[in-house]
Amino acid sequence: SEPISYHLKDLIAKAVSESFDGLEISPEAISVEHPTVEDFGDYSTNMPLVLAKQLNENPRKIAEKLVENLAQNVSKDLVSKIDIFCQGV
């Protein structure tokens, strides 16, 4: 069985496509890692920061769109909670 991070990358890639007019991001290009700060959850991604440069949009707004999509499309058995953490903001 593949690690959960592979499934999360697929889900994030799908959320990017659905949230941003079919923008294609390869799951392999998505960074999913364990945060060094325990309060930041089990997994994190910098995808909103990466997309902010491409889309010339605020990373917080991008994160909100992705969270909205993921909350609707991800099984609660796989992901119990999705939050946005902005360091230094």
JSON list of C-alpha atoms in Angstrom, two decimals:
[
{"chain": "A", "resi": 1, "resn": "SER", "atom": "CA", "xyz": [0.00, 0.00, 0.00]},
{"chain": "A", "resi": 2, "resn": "GLU", "atom": "CA", "xyz": [1.25, 3.48, -0.86]},
{"chain": "A", "resi": 3, "resn": "PRO", "atom": "CA", "xyz": [1.94, 6.03, 1.86]},
{"chain": "A", "resi": 4, "resn": "ILE", "atom": "CA", "xyz": [-0.86, 8.50, 2.58]},
{"chain": "A", "resi": 5, "resn": "SER", "atom": "CA", "xyz": [1.32, 11.31, 1.21]},
{"chain": "A", "resi": 6, "resn": "TYR", "atom": "CA", "xyz": [0.86, 9.86, -2.31]},
{"chain": "A", "resi": 7, "resn": "HIS", "atom": "CA", "xyz": [-2.91, 9.94, -1.91]},
{"chain": "A", "resi": 8, "resn": "LEU", "atom": "CA", "xyz": [-2.74, 13.49, -0.56]},
{"chain": "A", "resi": 9, "resn": "LYS", "atom": "CA", "xyz": [-0.69, 14.62, -3.56]},
{"chain": "A", "resi": 10, "resn": "ASP", "atom": "CA", "xyz": [-3.31, 13.18, -5.93]},
{"chain": "A", "resi": 11, "resn": "LEU", "atom": "CA", "xyz": [-6.11, 14.89, -4.00]},
{"chain": "A", "resi": 12, "resn": "ILE", "atom": "CA", "xyz": [-4.28, 18.23, -4.00]},
{"chain": "A", "resi": 13, "resn": "ALA", "atom": "CA", "xyz": [-3.57, 17.98, -7.75]},
{"chain": "A", "resi": 14, "resn": "LYS", "atom": "CA", "xyz": [-7.27, 17.32, -8.37]},
{"chain": "A", "resi": 15, "resn": "ALA", "atom": "CA", "xyz": [-8.26, 20.24, -6.12]},
{"chain": "A", "resi": 16, "resn": "VAL", "atom": "CA", "xyz": [-5.89, 22.55, -8.01]},
{"chain": "A", "resi": 17, "resn": "SER", "atom": "CA", "xyz": [-7.39, 21.52, -11.34]},
{"chain": "A", "resi": 18, "resn": "GLU", "atom": "CA", "xyz": [-10.98, 21.92, -10.13]},
{"chain": "A", "resi": 19, "resn": "SER", "atom": "CA", "xyz": [-10.33, 25.20, -8.30]},
{"chain": "A", "resi": 20, "resn": "PHE", "atom": "CA", "xyz": [-8.25, 26.95, -10.96]},
{"chain": "A", "resi": 21, "resn": "ASP", "atom": "CA", "xyz": [-9.85, 26.34, -14.37]},
{"chain": "A", "resi": 22, "resn": "GLY", "atom": "CA", "xyz": [-8.19, 23.05, -15.17]},
{"chain": "A", "resi": 23, "resn": "LEU", "atom": "CA", "xyz": [-4.66, 24.09, -14.16]},
{"chain": "A", "resi": 24, "resn": "GLU", "atom": "CA", "xyz": [-2.62, 20.89, -14.36]},
{"chain": "A", "resi": 25, "resn": "ILE", "atom": "CA", "xyz": [-0.09, 20.15, -11.64]},
{"chain": "A", "resi": 26, "resn": "SER", "atom": "CA", "xyz": [1.65, 16.78, -11.56]},
{"chain": "A", "resi": 27, "resn": "PRO", "atom": "CA", "xyz": [1.19, 15.02, -8.21]},
{"chain": "A", "resi": 28, "resn": "GLU", "atom": "CA", "xyz": [4.94, 14.33, -8.22]},
{"chain": "A", "resi": 29, "resn": "ALA", "atom": "CA", "xyz": [5.56, 18.10, -8.27]},
{"chain": "A", "resi": 30, "resn": "ILE", "atom": "CA", "xyz": [3.56, 18.62, -5.07]},
{"chain": "A", "resi": 31, "resn": "SER", "atom": "CA", "xyz": [5.42, 18.75, -1.79]},
{"chain": "A", "resi": 32, "resn": "VAL", "atom": "CA", "xyz": [3.65, 17.01, 1.11]},
{"chain": "A", "resi": 33, "resn": "GLU", "atom": "CA", "xyz": [5.66, 16.73, 4.30]},
{"chain": "A", "resi": 34, "resn": "HIS", "atom": "CA", "xyz": [5.41, 16.38, 8.06]},
{"chain": "A", "resi": 35, "resn": "PRO", "atom": "CA", "xyz": [5.51, 19.84, 9.68]},
{"chain": "A", "resi": 36, "resn": "THR", "atom": "CA", "xyz": [8.26, 20.44, 12.21]},
{"chain": "A", "resi": 37, "resn": "VAL", "atom": "CA", "xyz": [5.73, 22.16, 14.49]},
{"chain": "A", "resi": 38, "resn": "GLU", "atom": "CA", "xyz": [3.27, 19.61, 15.91]},
{"chain": "A", "resi": 39, "resn": "ASP", "atom": "CA", "xyz": [0.45, 22.18, 16.08]},
{"chain": "A", "resi": 40, "resn": "PHE", "atom": "CA", "xyz": [0.55, 22.40, 12.25]},
{"chain": "A", "resi": 41, "resn": "GLY", "atom": "CA", "xyz": [-0.92, 18.91, 11.89]},
{"chain": "A", "resi": 42, "resn": "ASP", "atom": "CA", "xyz": [0.28, 15.63, 10.42]},
{"chain": "A", "resi": 43, "resn": "TYR", "atom": "CA", "xyz": [0.91, 16.83, 6.85]},
{"chain": "A", "resi": 44, "resn": "SER", "atom": "CA", "xyz": [1.50, 20.15, 5.13]},
{"chain": "A", "resi": 45, "resn": "THR", "atom": "CA", "xyz": [2.02, 21.48, 1.63]},
{"chain": "A", "resi": 46, "resn": "ASN", "atom": "CA", "xyz": [3.41, 24.71, 0.24]},
{"chain": "A", "resi": 47, "resn": "MET", "atom": "CA", "xyz": [1.21, 24.46, -2.85]},
{"chain": "A", "resi": 48, "resn": "PRO", "atom": "CA", "xyz": [-0.55, 27.82, -2.23]},
{"chain": "A", "resi": 49, "resn": "LEU", "atom": "CA", "xyz": [2.84, 29.57, -2.19]},
{"chain": "A", "resi": 50, "resn": "VAL", "atom": "CA", "xyz": [3.92, 27.82, -5.39]},
{"chain": "A", "resi": 51, "resn": "LEU", "atom": "CA", "xyz": [0.63, 28.66, -7.12]},
{"chain": "A", "resi": 52, "resn": "ALA", "atom": "CA", "xyz": [0.71, 32.27, -5.90]},
{"chain": "A", "resi": 53, "resn": "LYS", "atom": "CA", "xyz": [3.73, 32.91, -8.10]},
{"chain": "A", "resi": 54, "resn": "GLN", "atom": "CA", "xyz": [2.15, 31.20, -11.13]},
{"chain": "A", "resi": 55, "resn": "LEU", "atom": "CA", "xyz": [-1.28, 32.80, -10.73]},
{"chain": "A", "resi": 56, "resn": "ASN", "atom": "CA", "xyz": [-0.13, 36.15, -9.34]},
{"chain": "A", "resi": 57, "resn": "GLU", "atom": "CA", "xyz": [-2.67, 35.76, -6.55]},
{"chain": "A", "resi": 58, "resn": "ASN", "atom": "CA", "xyz": [-2.60, 35.95, -2.76]},
{"chain": "A", "resi": 59, "resn": "PRO", "atom": "CA", "xyz": [-1.49, 32.59, -1.29]},
{"chain": "A", "resi": 60, "resn": "ARG", "atom": "CA", "xyz": [-4.12, 32.82, 1.45]},
{"chain": "A", "resi": 61, "resn": "LYS", "atom": "CA", "xyz": [-6.92, 33.11, -1.15]},
{"chain": "A", "resi": 62, "resn": "ILE", "atom": "CA", "xyz": [-5.45, 30.14, -3.02]},
{"chain": "A", "resi": 63, "resn": "ALA", "atom": "CA", "xyz": [-5.30, 28.12, 0.20]},
{"chain": "A", "resi": 64, "resn": "GLU", "atom": "CA", "xyz": [-8.93, 28.98, 0.96]},
{"chain": "A", "resi": 65, "resn": "LYS", "atom": "CA", "xyz": [-10.05, 27.74, -2.48]},
{"chain": "A", "resi": 66, "resn": "LEU", "atom": "CA", "xyz": [-8.08, 24.52, -2.08]},
{"chain": "A", "resi": 67, "resn": "VAL", "atom": "CA", "xyz": [-9.41, 23.90, 1.43]},
{"chain": "A", "resi": 68, "resn": "GLU", "atom": "CA", "xyz": [-12.98, 24.47, 0.24]},
{"chain": "A", "resi": 69, "resn": "ASN", "atom": "CA", "xyz": [-12.51, 21.95, -2.58]},
{"chain": "A", "resi": 70, "resn": "LEU", "atom": "CA", "xyz": [-10.75, 19.38, -0.41]},
{"chain": "A", "resi": 71, "resn": "ALA", "atom": "CA", "xyz": [-13.34, 19.67, 2.36]},
{"chain": "A", "resi": 72, "resn": "GLN", "atom": "CA", "xyz": [-16.06, 18.75, -0.14]},
{"chain": "A", "resi": 73, "resn": "ASN", "atom": "CA", "xyz": [-14.18, 15.97, -1.91]},
{"chain": "A", "resi": 74, "resn": "VAL", "atom": "CA", "xyz": [-11.98, 14.19, 0.63]},
{"chain": "A", "resi": 75, "resn": "SER", "atom": "CA", "xyz": [-13.24, 11.37, 2.81]},
{"chain": "A", "resi": 76, "resn": "LYS", "atom": "CA", "xyz": [-13.38, 12.22, 6.51]},
{"chain": "A", "resi": 77, "resn": "ASP", "atom": "CA", "xyz": [-11.89, 8.76, 7.08]},
{"chain": "A", "resi": 78, "resn": "LEU", "atom": "CA", "xyz": [-8.73, 9.87, 5.28]},
{"chain": "A", "resi": 79, "resn": "VAL", "atom": "CA", "xyz": [-8.50, 13.50, 6.45]},
{"chain": "A", "resi": 80, "resn": "SER", "atom": "CA", "xyz": [-10.26, 14.59, 9.63]},
{"chain": "A", "resi": 81, "resn": "LYS", "atom": "CA", "xyz": [-9.41, 18.28, 9.48]},
{"chain": "A", "resi": 82, "resn": "ILE", "atom": "CA", "xyz": [-7.94, 20.80, 7.01]},
{"chain": "A", "resi": 83, "resn": "ASP", "atom": "CA", "xyz": [-6.51, 24.09, 8.25]},
{"chain": "A", "resi": 84, "resn": "ILE", "atom": "CA", "xyz": [-4.56, 27.00, 6.84]},
{"chain": "A", "resi": 85, "resn": "PHE", "atom": "CA", "xyz": [-1.41, 28.02, 8.68]},
{"chain": "A", "resi": 86, "resn": "CYS", "atom": "CA", "xyz": [0.50, 31.06, 7.49]},
{"chain": "A", "resi": 87, "resn": "GLN", "atom": "CA", "xyz": [3.90, 31.46, 9.05]},
{"chain": "A", "resi": 88, "resn": "GLY", "atom": "CA", "xyz": [4.97, 35.04, 9.53]},
{"chain": "A", "resi": 89, "resn": "VAL", "atom": "CA", "xyz": [1.63, 36.46, 8.36]}
]
